[in-house]
XYZ file of C-alpha atoms in Angstrom:
745
model
C -96.623 51.689 -11.153
C -99.088 53.151 -8.672
C -98.351 52.763 -4.980
C -100.837 53.301 -2.159
C -99.157 54.523 1.018
C -101.413 54.588 4.083
C -100.004 56.372 7.116
C -101.577 56.209 10.563
C -100.774 58.203 13.671
C -100.868 61.902 14.469
C -100.883 63.017 10.831
C -103.897 65.321 10.602
C -103.789 68.967 11.611
C -99.984 68.980 11.823
C -99.022 70.165 8.314
C -98.518 66.642 7.008
C -100.308 66.963 3.640
C -98.408 70.094 2.519
C -95.197 68.384 3.659
C -96.062 65.402 1.439
C -96.971 67.739 -1.436
C -93.664 69.600 -1.246
C -91.661 66.393 -0.814
C -93.282 64.847 -3.913
C -92.742 68.069 -5.876
C -89.059 68.171 -4.906
C -88.657 64.599 -6.186
C -90.641 65.246 -9.374
C -93.272 62.626 -8.468
C -96.932 62.565 -9.525
C -99.905 61.452 -7.439
C -102.155 62.773 -4.679
C -102.513 62.944 -0.907
C -105.712 63.078 1.189
C -106.961 62.735 4.748
C -109.323 59.900 5.532
C -110.789 58.337 8.664
C -107.693 56.233 9.311
C -105.022 58.875 8.740
C -103.395 60.017 5.480
C -103.570 58.213 2.122
C -100.925 58.860 -0.553
C -101.082 57.605 -4.138
C -97.726 57.739 -5.951
C -97.069 57.161 -9.662
C -93.455 55.999 -9.633
C -91.055 53.066 -9.565
C -90.464 50.791 -6.581
C -87.140 52.533 -5.960
C -88.867 55.930 -6.112
C -91.507 54.828 -3.591
C -88.840 53.482 -1.229
C -86.829 56.714 -1.429
C -89.985 58.772 -0.880
C -90.927 56.833 2.267
C -87.407 57.102 3.672
C -87.348 60.893 3.161
C -90.809 61.089 4.701
C -89.573 59.319 7.840
C -86.400 61.396 8.083
C -87.953 64.842 7.575
C -91.521 64.640 8.862
C -93.108 67.776 10.424
C -92.284 68.445 14.092
C -95.790 67.694 15.422
C -96.251 64.525 13.363
C -96.200 61.111 15.057
C -96.253 58.051 12.783
C -97.628 54.774 14.124
C -97.562 52.754 10.909
C -96.842 52.997 7.164
C -98.473 50.478 4.812
C -97.286 50.382 1.165
C -99.292 48.492 -1.447
C -98.955 48.355 -5.243
C -102.393 48.871 -6.804
C -103.976 48.764 -10.247
C -105.211 52.145 -11.416
C -106.091 52.952 -14.993
C -105.875 56.751 -14.707
C -102.292 57.989 -14.505
C -101.395 61.195 -12.668
C -100.018 64.213 -14.538
C -98.932 66.122 -11.401
C -99.098 65.899 -7.612
C -102.138 67.326 -5.826
C -103.772 67.583 -2.434
C -107.201 65.993 -2.550
C -110.160 66.996 -0.367
C -110.656 64.879 2.779
C -112.844 61.809 2.602
C -115.439 60.712 5.118
C -114.942 57.202 6.444
C -116.943 54.775 8.555
C -114.041 53.312 10.498
C -112.378 56.274 12.154
C -109.027 55.660 13.807
C -106.922 58.753 13.087
C -105.486 60.710 15.977
C -106.979 64.000 17.083
C -104.087 66.459 17.397
C -103.635 68.063 20.834
C -103.609 71.803 21.506
C -100.073 73.107 20.991
C -98.362 76.225 22.355
C -97.589 79.155 20.044
C -94.569 78.410 17.837
C -91.489 80.627 17.391
C -92.555 81.799 13.913
C -95.940 82.987 15.192
C -94.316 84.607 18.231
C -91.975 86.502 15.909
C -94.917 87.721 13.793
C -96.861 88.645 16.941
C -94.131 91.150 17.875
C -93.425 92.370 14.337
C -95.049 95.799 13.777
C -94.822 95.331 10.009
C -96.748 92.034 10.077
C -100.501 92.123 9.473
C -100.970 89.874 12.516
C -98.994 92.158 14.841
C -100.407 91.629 18.364
C -103.250 89.490 17.016
C -104.252 87.508 20.152
C -105.323 84.411 18.178
C -102.335 84.075 15.851
C -101.663 80.466 14.806
C -100.377 78.294 11.984
C -100.013 74.635 11.023
C -97.379 74.120 13.732
C -99.282 75.502 16.716
C -102.553 76.583 18.274
C -105.850 74.964 19.270
C -106.724 71.536 17.889
C -108.569 69.153 20.235
C -110.400 71.962 22.015
C -112.089 73.179 18.801
C -112.791 69.897 16.972
C -116.342 68.628 16.510
C -115.759 65.684 14.175
C -113.154 63.919 12.071
C -111.607 64.387 9.554
C -109.962 67.466 11.063
C -111.118 70.176 8.643
C -112.260 73.735 9.347
C -115.918 72.883 8.736
C -115.646 70.316 11.569
C -114.303 72.848 14.097
C -115.630 75.880 15.976
C -113.753 78.046 13.427
C -116.458 77.249 10.854
C -118.368 80.427 11.816
C -115.421 82.691 10.897
C -115.307 83.310 7.135
C -111.705 83.851 6.031
C -110.745 87.143 4.417
C -109.008 87.060 1.011
C -105.516 87.193 2.492
C -106.146 84.349 4.968
C -107.887 82.290 2.279
C -104.865 82.695 -0.005
C -102.553 81.373 2.728
C -104.960 78.555 3.566
C -105.088 77.375 -0.060
C -101.352 77.600 -0.807
C -99.552 74.272 -0.168
C -96.246 76.111 0.115
C -97.491 78.420 2.884
C -97.016 77.697 6.607
C -100.749 78.198 7.076
C -101.916 75.798 4.379
C -105.023 74.115 5.801
C -104.246 75.430 9.282
C -107.851 75.186 10.420
C -107.828 77.841 13.228
C -106.200 80.657 11.198
C -107.605 84.141 11.076
C -106.459 87.725 11.480
C -107.599 91.064 12.903
C -110.024 91.386 9.984
C -111.717 87.967 9.926
C -110.828 85.966 13.037
C -112.131 85.768 16.624
C -112.339 89.003 18.623
C -111.790 89.878 22.299
C -114.234 91.503 24.687
C -113.848 92.633 28.313
C -116.814 92.721 30.688
C -117.446 93.025 34.406
C -119.057 90.410 36.652
C -122.532 91.706 35.840
C -121.924 90.946 32.158
C -121.606 94.613 31.153
C -119.101 95.182 28.334
C -116.302 97.472 29.550
C -113.978 97.599 26.535
C -114.291 96.316 22.992
C -111.384 97.933 21.185
C -107.730 97.557 20.282
C -106.726 98.817 23.769
C -108.482 95.899 25.448
C -105.300 94.083 26.525
C -103.872 97.256 28.065
C -107.073 97.616 30.099
C -106.890 93.980 31.297
C -103.261 94.503 32.356
C -104.248 97.676 34.211
C -106.909 95.703 36.130
C -104.491 92.908 37.090
C -101.882 95.467 38.186
C -104.446 97.165 40.424
C -105.137 93.900 42.294
C -108.284 92.764 40.465
C -109.098 89.133 39.712
C -109.606 88.624 35.979
C -111.081 85.547 34.328
C -109.340 84.905 31.003
C -110.607 82.505 28.368
C -107.815 80.233 27.182
C -107.602 77.344 24.734
C -109.433 74.678 26.732
C -111.187 76.754 29.389
C -110.936 79.832 31.587
C -108.185 80.792 34.033
C -108.646 82.925 37.128
C -105.750 85.369 37.057
C -104.228 87.822 39.518
C -100.844 89.383 40.276
C -98.788 86.590 41.882
C -96.658 89.102 43.778
C -99.652 90.862 45.386
C -100.522 89.359 48.804
C -103.944 90.980 48.967
C -104.946 89.813 45.492
C -103.841 86.215 46.124
C -105.568 86.120 49.538
C -108.749 87.513 47.978
C -108.691 84.811 45.297
C -108.265 82.150 47.997
C -111.152 83.567 49.978
C -113.496 83.808 47.006
C -112.579 80.409 45.610
C -112.763 78.856 49.100
C -109.329 77.348 48.633
C -107.474 77.908 51.932
C -104.065 76.437 51.094
C -104.019 74.311 47.929
C -101.163 75.654 45.746
C -101.969 77.901 42.793
C -100.310 77.526 39.407
C -98.105 80.427 38.303
C -97.635 81.560 34.704
C -94.582 83.497 33.560
C -93.621 85.204 30.319
C -90.491 83.176 29.561
C -87.775 80.915 30.922
C -85.746 83.912 32.174
C -88.557 85.054 34.461
C -89.016 81.492 35.731
C -85.386 81.289 36.851
C -85.992 84.167 39.269
C -88.661 82.084 40.990
C -87.488 78.450 40.899
C -84.396 76.295 40.675
C -84.491 74.402 37.412
C -82.341 71.699 35.822
C -81.811 70.972 32.132
C -84.526 68.303 31.864
C -87.070 70.491 33.679
C -86.249 73.435 31.428
C -86.738 71.250 28.366
C -90.172 70.168 29.629
C -91.171 73.697 30.647
C -90.215 75.115 27.230
C -91.665 72.264 25.158
C -94.513 72.977 22.763
C -96.811 71.092 25.187
C -96.256 73.739 27.901
C -97.384 71.746 30.955
C -97.384 73.098 34.478
C -94.104 71.779 35.906
C -93.576 71.287 39.644
C -90.303 73.002 40.536
C -88.375 73.830 43.693
C -88.887 77.394 44.928
C -85.945 79.736 45.226
C -85.771 81.254 48.686
C -85.436 84.737 47.198
C -88.445 84.462 44.859
C -90.760 87.465 44.589
C -94.015 85.523 44.759
C -96.570 86.116 47.471
C -96.153 83.457 50.203
C -99.879 82.759 49.819
C -99.397 81.290 46.304
C -98.132 77.921 47.598
C -98.025 78.064 51.408
C -96.006 75.644 53.576
C -94.441 73.664 50.724
C -91.099 73.992 48.949
C -92.283 73.700 45.354
C -94.404 75.639 42.908
C -96.371 74.663 39.805
C -94.958 76.905 37.076
C -95.746 77.185 33.377
C -94.795 79.435 30.502
C -97.212 81.523 28.450
C -98.593 79.293 25.707
C -101.205 81.388 23.877
C -100.661 84.674 22.029
C -102.988 86.348 24.534
C -100.872 85.032 27.460
C -97.747 86.486 25.806
C -99.304 89.900 25.176
C -100.539 90.216 28.771
C -97.319 89.017 30.418
C -95.145 91.110 28.115
C -96.900 94.220 29.398
C -97.099 93.104 33.044
C -93.453 92.029 33.417
C -94.359 90.003 36.508
C -95.725 86.480 37.178
C -99.452 85.831 37.473
C -101.498 83.257 39.311
C -103.320 81.305 36.585
C -105.606 78.748 38.198
C -108.464 76.782 36.659
C -111.752 78.681 36.712
C -113.989 76.299 38.586
C -115.438 75.614 41.977
C -113.213 73.059 43.743
C -113.659 69.605 42.167
C -116.189 70.998 39.664
C -115.536 70.999 35.887
C -113.471 73.727 34.254
C -115.611 76.600 32.890
C -115.555 76.710 29.082
C -118.463 78.980 28.066
C -119.886 82.414 28.855
C -122.804 80.921 30.787
C -120.475 78.773 32.891
C -118.042 81.571 33.728
C -120.958 83.848 34.680
C -122.022 81.256 37.270
C -118.612 81.882 38.851
C -118.956 85.689 38.713
C -118.726 86.042 42.501
C -115.073 84.968 42.254
C -113.800 87.330 39.535
C -114.107 91.060 38.931
C -113.655 91.200 35.149
C -113.523 88.706 32.291
C -111.431 88.848 29.116
C -112.571 86.447 26.459
C -112.598 85.667 22.766
C -115.662 84.600 20.776
C -114.186 81.309 19.514
C -116.205 78.469 21.049
C -114.412 75.867 23.157
C -115.951 72.600 21.971
C -113.963 70.272 24.232
C -112.742 71.553 27.591
C -109.181 70.649 28.484
C -107.397 71.670 31.674
C -103.667 72.373 31.974
C -101.391 69.349 32.125
C -99.215 68.965 35.244
C -95.859 67.164 35.337
C -92.607 66.859 37.240
C -89.139 65.463 36.623
C -87.501 63.048 39.031
C -84.190 61.275 38.441
C -84.268 62.403 34.805
C -87.686 60.861 34.170
C -90.904 62.776 33.496
C -94.090 61.875 35.366
C -97.545 63.293 34.770
C -99.941 64.362 37.503
C -102.554 65.413 34.971
C -102.708 64.435 31.286
C -104.625 67.197 29.539
C -103.782 70.171 27.307
C -100.854 69.495 24.992
C -101.009 65.729 25.487
C -104.667 64.730 25.274
C -106.300 62.772 23.907
C -103.717 60.057 24.535
C -103.328 57.122 22.150
C -102.037 54.063 23.959
C -101.308 50.545 22.778
C -103.299 47.536 23.931
C -101.497 44.212 24.450
C -104.054 42.420 22.255
C -106.164 43.208 19.228
C -109.872 43.005 19.884
C -112.849 43.138 17.564
C -114.962 44.432 20.466
C -115.530 48.141 20.953
C -114.752 48.696 24.626
C -115.819 51.676 26.725
C -113.782 51.974 29.953
C -115.385 54.286 32.499
C -112.499 54.783 34.934
C -112.786 55.621 38.628
C -114.525 58.317 40.675
C -111.639 60.655 41.533
C -109.457 62.297 38.869
C -111.547 60.440 36.344
C -110.857 59.834 32.687
C -112.552 57.522 30.179
C -111.239 55.440 27.304
C -112.498 53.748 24.163
C -110.704 51.034 22.198
C -110.151 50.787 18.464
C -108.674 47.398 17.437
C -105.290 47.461 19.260
C -105.335 51.004 20.643
C -107.003 52.861 23.498
C -108.029 56.494 23.145
C -107.837 58.085 26.598
C -109.762 61.279 27.293
C -108.149 64.269 28.991
C -108.336 64.509 32.760
C -111.991 65.092 33.665
C -111.989 65.501 37.455
C -113.853 64.167 40.467
C -117.405 62.884 40.106
C -118.707 64.536 43.249
C -121.595 66.628 41.929
C -124.361 66.558 39.333
C -122.444 69.102 37.240
C -119.274 67.004 37.238
C -121.202 63.840 36.350
C -122.831 65.606 33.378
C -119.397 66.894 32.335
C -118.076 63.317 32.548
C -120.885 62.039 30.315
C -120.187 64.842 27.833
C -116.599 63.584 27.407
C -117.934 60.092 26.717
C -120.366 61.444 24.126
C -117.553 63.471 22.518
C -115.440 60.353 21.945
C -118.483 58.436 20.704
C -119.404 61.226 18.279
C -115.924 61.852 16.887
C -115.159 58.168 16.414
C -118.676 57.064 15.465
C -118.336 54.668 18.402
C -120.976 52.488 20.032
C -119.609 50.079 22.657
C -119.979 46.298 22.656
C -118.393 46.110 26.128
C -118.558 48.475 29.093
C -115.960 48.052 31.840
C -115.849 49.803 35.220
C -114.519 49.678 38.779
C -115.852 47.272 41.423
C -116.825 50.021 43.874
C -120.653 49.946 44.030
C -120.918 53.628 44.991
C -118.693 55.096 42.269
C -120.716 57.232 39.871
C -118.781 55.612 37.026
C -119.918 52.160 38.226
C -123.517 53.314 38.509
C -123.368 54.704 34.967
C -121.885 51.452 33.633
C -124.727 49.475 35.210
C -127.219 51.956 33.794
C -125.805 51.460 30.279
C -125.837 47.672 30.682
C -129.468 47.762 31.863
C -130.445 49.774 28.791
C -128.784 47.351 26.356
C -128.928 43.601 26.988
C -126.367 42.978 24.217
C -123.787 45.149 25.983
C -121.236 42.998 27.792
C -120.506 44.204 31.335
C -117.149 43.770 33.093
C -115.722 45.016 36.414
C -112.002 45.274 37.187
C -110.476 45.590 40.648
C -109.158 49.106 41.195
C -105.556 48.360 42.211
C -105.099 45.667 39.576
C -106.159 48.290 36.987
C -103.409 50.590 38.328
C -100.770 47.919 37.717
C -102.173 47.025 34.283
C -101.910 50.689 33.253
C -98.212 50.851 34.172
C -97.640 47.526 32.401
C -99.423 48.911 29.347
C -97.328 52.074 28.971
C -94.209 49.908 29.355
C -95.425 47.169 26.914
C -95.151 44.435 29.553
C -97.312 41.307 29.376
C -95.285 38.901 31.546
C -95.883 38.107 35.234
C -94.812 40.913 37.593
C -94.838 41.940 41.232
C -97.200 44.900 41.252
C -97.177 47.433 44.089
C -100.362 49.509 44.120
C -100.415 52.266 46.739
C -103.146 54.910 46.826
C -105.706 56.605 49.047
C -108.548 54.153 48.673
C -110.088 51.555 46.379
C -112.689 48.815 46.709
C -111.157 45.439 47.558
C -112.348 41.949 46.710
C -113.280 41.440 50.364
C -115.323 44.693 50.371
C -112.702 46.462 52.496
C -110.918 49.611 51.371
C -107.596 48.586 49.852
C -104.688 50.874 49.055
C -101.439 49.252 50.219
C -101.323 46.208 47.930
C -98.762 43.765 46.555
C -99.900 41.590 43.628
C -98.307 38.830 41.624
C -100.114 39.405 38.363
C -100.146 39.345 34.578
C -102.711 40.253 31.920
C -104.874 37.280 32.835
C -105.305 37.942 36.558
C -103.751 38.637 39.950
C -103.009 37.163 43.359
C -102.819 39.454 46.376
C -99.581 38.404 48.086
C -99.186 41.271 50.554
C -100.804 44.337 52.064
C -100.696 46.675 55.040
C -102.632 45.249 57.958
C -106.159 46.651 58.115
C -106.867 49.625 60.367
C -110.129 51.435 61.011
C -111.081 54.694 59.312
C -112.919 56.541 62.066
C -115.864 58.317 60.486
C -115.375 56.735 57.067
C -114.858 59.430 54.419
C -114.345 62.042 57.132
C -111.034 60.335 57.970
C -109.788 61.124 54.456
C -109.982 64.838 55.248
C -108.761 64.533 58.849
C -105.355 62.846 59.252
C -105.832 62.987 63.030
C -108.645 60.396 62.798
C -106.318 57.876 61.134
C -103.622 58.498 63.744
C -106.193 58.192 66.532
C -107.282 54.817 65.166
C -103.698 53.567 65.522
C -103.461 55.013 69.019
C -106.627 53.121 69.986
C -105.191 49.934 68.502
C -101.880 50.289 70.356
C -103.059 51.633 73.731
C -106.771 50.815 73.969
C -108.457 52.927 76.680
C -104.972 53.829 77.940
C -105.044 56.477 75.211
C -106.924 58.778 77.623
C -103.759 59.105 79.697
C -101.541 60.143 76.773
C -100.471 63.588 75.682
C -99.570 64.161 72.046
C -100.418 66.376 69.058
C -103.083 64.051 67.672
C -105.009 63.779 70.947
C -104.643 67.476 71.654
C -106.441 68.297 68.403
C -109.660 66.700 69.786
C -111.848 67.531 72.753
C -112.145 64.893 75.511
C -115.743 64.218 74.463
C -114.735 63.695 70.815
C -112.087 61.147 71.838
C -114.579 59.219 73.984
C -117.155 59.203 71.177
C -114.615 58.040 68.608
C -113.338 55.331 70.966
C -116.880 53.953 71.190
C -117.095 54.004 67.380
C -113.718 52.232 67.224
C -114.693 49.502 69.719
C -117.989 48.699 68.037
C -116.957 49.371 64.426
C -119.489 52.186 63.975
C -118.895 53.930 60.637
C -115.308 52.696 60.780
C -114.536 50.714 57.610
C -111.350 48.660 57.449
C -108.564 49.995 55.238
C -105.089 48.985 54.090
C -104.453 52.355 52.408
C -100.881 53.589 52.157
C -102.181 57.109 51.513
C -103.882 57.093 54.903
C -100.599 55.990 56.527
C -99.051 59.241 55.268
C -101.932 61.028 56.991
C -101.338 59.197 60.285
C -97.635 60.075 60.292
C -98.400 63.726 59.469
C -100.805 63.913 62.404
C -98.686 62.265 65.087
C -95.654 64.389 64.117
C -97.949 67.450 64.251
C -97.373 68.362 60.606
C -101.108 68.659 59.875
C -104.340 67.557 61.553
C -106.999 68.712 59.062
C -106.491 68.723 55.274
C -108.027 71.319 52.991
C -107.165 69.429 49.778
C -106.334 65.905 48.666
C -102.711 64.894 49.119
C -101.853 67.848 51.361
C -100.251 65.682 54.060
C -98.016 63.957 51.491
C -96.836 67.284 50.069
C -96.005 68.616 53.524
C -94.093 65.450 54.459
C -92.213 65.717 51.163
C -91.039 69.219 52.145
C -89.681 67.906 55.470
C -87.609 64.995 54.123
C -83.897 65.176 54.985
C -81.583 63.543 52.415
C -78.911 63.094 55.090
C -81.011 60.695 57.177
C -80.621 57.095 56.023
C -82.083 55.138 58.955
C -85.456 53.427 58.823
C -87.808 51.857 61.380
C -87.983 48.175 62.249
C -90.860 46.300 60.638
C -92.011 42.738 60.023
C -93.885 41.007 57.226
C -95.929 38.087 58.524
C -97.523 35.983 55.772
C -97.557 39.013 53.491
C -99.120 41.336 56.086
C -97.281 44.456 57.243
C -98.444 45.690 60.643
C -97.903 49.450 60.638
C -98.640 49.640 64.382
C -95.087 48.410 65.027
C -93.703 51.287 62.956
C -96.104 53.757 64.492
C -94.918 52.960 68.033
C -91.397 53.975 66.973
C -92.611 57.198 65.341
C -94.484 58.132 68.528
C -91.241 58.585 70.474
C -89.522 60.762 67.845
C -88.722 64.246 69.133
C -87.765 65.700 65.748
C -90.408 65.743 63.005
C -87.801 65.825 60.212
C -86.210 62.664 61.578
C -89.594 60.961 61.897
C -90.699 61.940 58.396
C -87.392 60.882 56.824
C -87.279 57.505 58.569
C -90.926 56.900 57.581
C -90.138 57.423 53.880
C -87.070 55.207 54.147
C -89.156 52.506 55.836
C -91.793 52.430 53.074
C -88.995 51.944 50.526
C -87.452 49.146 52.620
C -90.833 47.373 52.821
C -91.151 47.459 49.019
C -87.556 46.254 48.680
C -88.116 43.303 51.053
C -91.268 42.242 49.202
C -89.421 42.573 45.890
C -86.674 40.233 47.149
C -89.275 37.538 47.902
C -90.302 37.318 44.244
C -87.974 36.957 41.269
C -90.196 39.184 39.138
C -90.084 42.652 37.551
C -91.298 45.294 40.018
C -94.155 47.473 38.693
C -95.557 50.475 40.579
C -98.961 52.128 40.244
C -101.331 54.304 42.277
C -101.496 57.921 43.413
C -99.038 57.542 46.317
C -96.287 57.134 43.718
C -96.823 60.741 42.702
C -94.823 61.593 45.815
C -91.464 62.809 44.538
C -89.444 61.777 47.587
C -90.841 58.258 47.523
C -90.200 57.909 43.779
C -86.663 59.208 44.088
C -85.797 56.835 46.930
C -87.263 53.806 45.158
C -85.389 54.570 41.932
C -82.169 54.755 43.933
C -82.826 51.530 45.818
C -84.237 49.530 42.872
C -82.836 51.045 39.645
C -84.755 48.690 37.326
C -88.142 49.458 38.890
C -90.885 49.883 36.252
C -92.765 53.170 36.518
C -95.481 54.981 34.545
C -93.035 57.388 32.888
C -94.744 60.123 30.804
C -98.046 58.914 32.223
C -100.175 59.344 35.332
C -100.085 56.976 38.298
C -103.222 58.341 39.974
C -106.831 57.327 39.264
C -106.766 58.979 35.821
C -104.844 55.818 34.785
C -107.669 53.463 35.810
C -109.613 53.681 32.523
C -106.541 52.543 30.566
C -105.976 49.634 32.968
C -109.645 48.661 32.594
C -109.341 48.806 28.790
C -106.313 46.472 28.940
C -108.209 44.004 31.146
C -111.232 44.022 28.821
C -109.062 43.700 25.690
C -107.365 40.674 27.288
C -110.787 39.197 28.090
C -112.105 39.739 24.555
C -108.898 39.433 22.529
C -108.982 38.443 18.879
C -107.141 35.160 18.434
């Protein structure tokens, strides 16, 4: 009998075909295995019992990077019998649905070879095998074969070709393999583009430059890092000055887990995440005796730390024996540099650049995560995790393109009952970032041979993603156009990753989003399901003085509350918020407040954090998004359990009542702690009103203190574990809404 076994999931580029070959050989079975557009197809010439045993062994012993979504076994009629088992060349297919493997950190076997002086790949900075190395960042098309990657320009030498063609070798069909003789090469040049070193001593020279306080751009897997000595105050300050990044924390890379423990306190779950083959940046609590420059992450008690994940990282850090700042090479909120031309446009920031000549096809920033109460939460889904493959609650025969939000954007496409979510793209605040955004859309369309039937976007008329959706709809009258409310999309995303389709109480807290009444929402309570939502609660509207300017100036939000509470009596007060303005500025802003001049109404919980930070004199002007929340987080005292009095009138929470109590606090730690406790109590009281599962979504729930307190108070709360809660989740929520609208019955 001939059995067809079709396997879907992450089964290409992870050593799955040689695993199948060796499994079949060990069982004495005949047949063949091949990649196709859907995944992997196996033909087996055996009995029913043999096929069942084969599938069970496959499930029990699959390769470490393999993820199986489905296995379909069918008996077929085939006249030609097999005489042995073979690996067949990949087939092209019209309906592509196989997973693109993510970029994976160097494995232990490759690390061992990297340090082995007798190995022909000793200190080869691009060493890789089937179990590790670049994947998504080098792929041009499916199926995932070398000719469809940026490795196609590197002709393998005889030794590499022999490994590549041997099913029993660890490098069988490992598309990025090469060696000193035939693979990518390094070069080192200065910021004028002049080559400095092009020899085997190149890494030593780069280390010498970093040690001497220079800023070095280093090409990684998905883009460039800006690197300097993390223990050198002058170097870190210079990087801040050149990058125009006054206080936003820098990521720090270390050689290994032992070095990390000299810098941060780390628990078992955090260590597991830090050492995983995904190698995300993990937010960890600083040790007081750490050797880092205080300018790496000023004024906060945590640091974003990650371990070396490329062979080049290892070789540099092994020689340095100290941590390095490794921050994304970009202008703030601009796309990550991925090519020579792009990094040269940033040449005023770095002194020297170390790079390899392997092209980065798809840029992919570092992923960022943290662990709270034993659960992992993502701040950025990118390298090591992306693209993400997420389930939809319904099958749909429509091809849906979800265009996400405007900040921390990502995009998604749907294939039957799955959504493919792009890596984190960034903010759409410039022409360069918008072009970068469109490139990610074109990448997904190209790889999956995808043309949308439906385009879905946010309701905000000024989002670049909304404008692009309308542009696409105008170009194609057959393209169905759908808009989904921002905060509802947040809740749908959390429901999606938790496979929930029933009615829930959704709490959506973020910085801002366009509401159904054209006001700026952000402190919302919904009773909702996949079919729709009812807004049952929100923070009472307050005015954002100066509109978008208030987002960068917490003092403007606090001043708005002071105007609401005291009216013109505010001119007789003396506090930190008022003292940060001149008398003329206060008078001007009071006029704007009275007459509603450039003062949109908002219910944003994120802005409430800003107001509290201002009145308690924690911060008046922010230099990066979320700075006030991070600073408040650092001030929380676990020994303070009290909260402020509040009321909920017909679903409306008037924060002015809470603010009046904060105004009389003498101790900022007490005020901050009681504020956090109060937000949790508000959520708890709303939860008690509705006998429904509680689902959280939105960027405010990236705050570790808030998450921790909610999980303690409401243990069965539903959270976006192993997923983002910020606006990078919006595209997935939009895809769910559109799939529900156009579901296949």
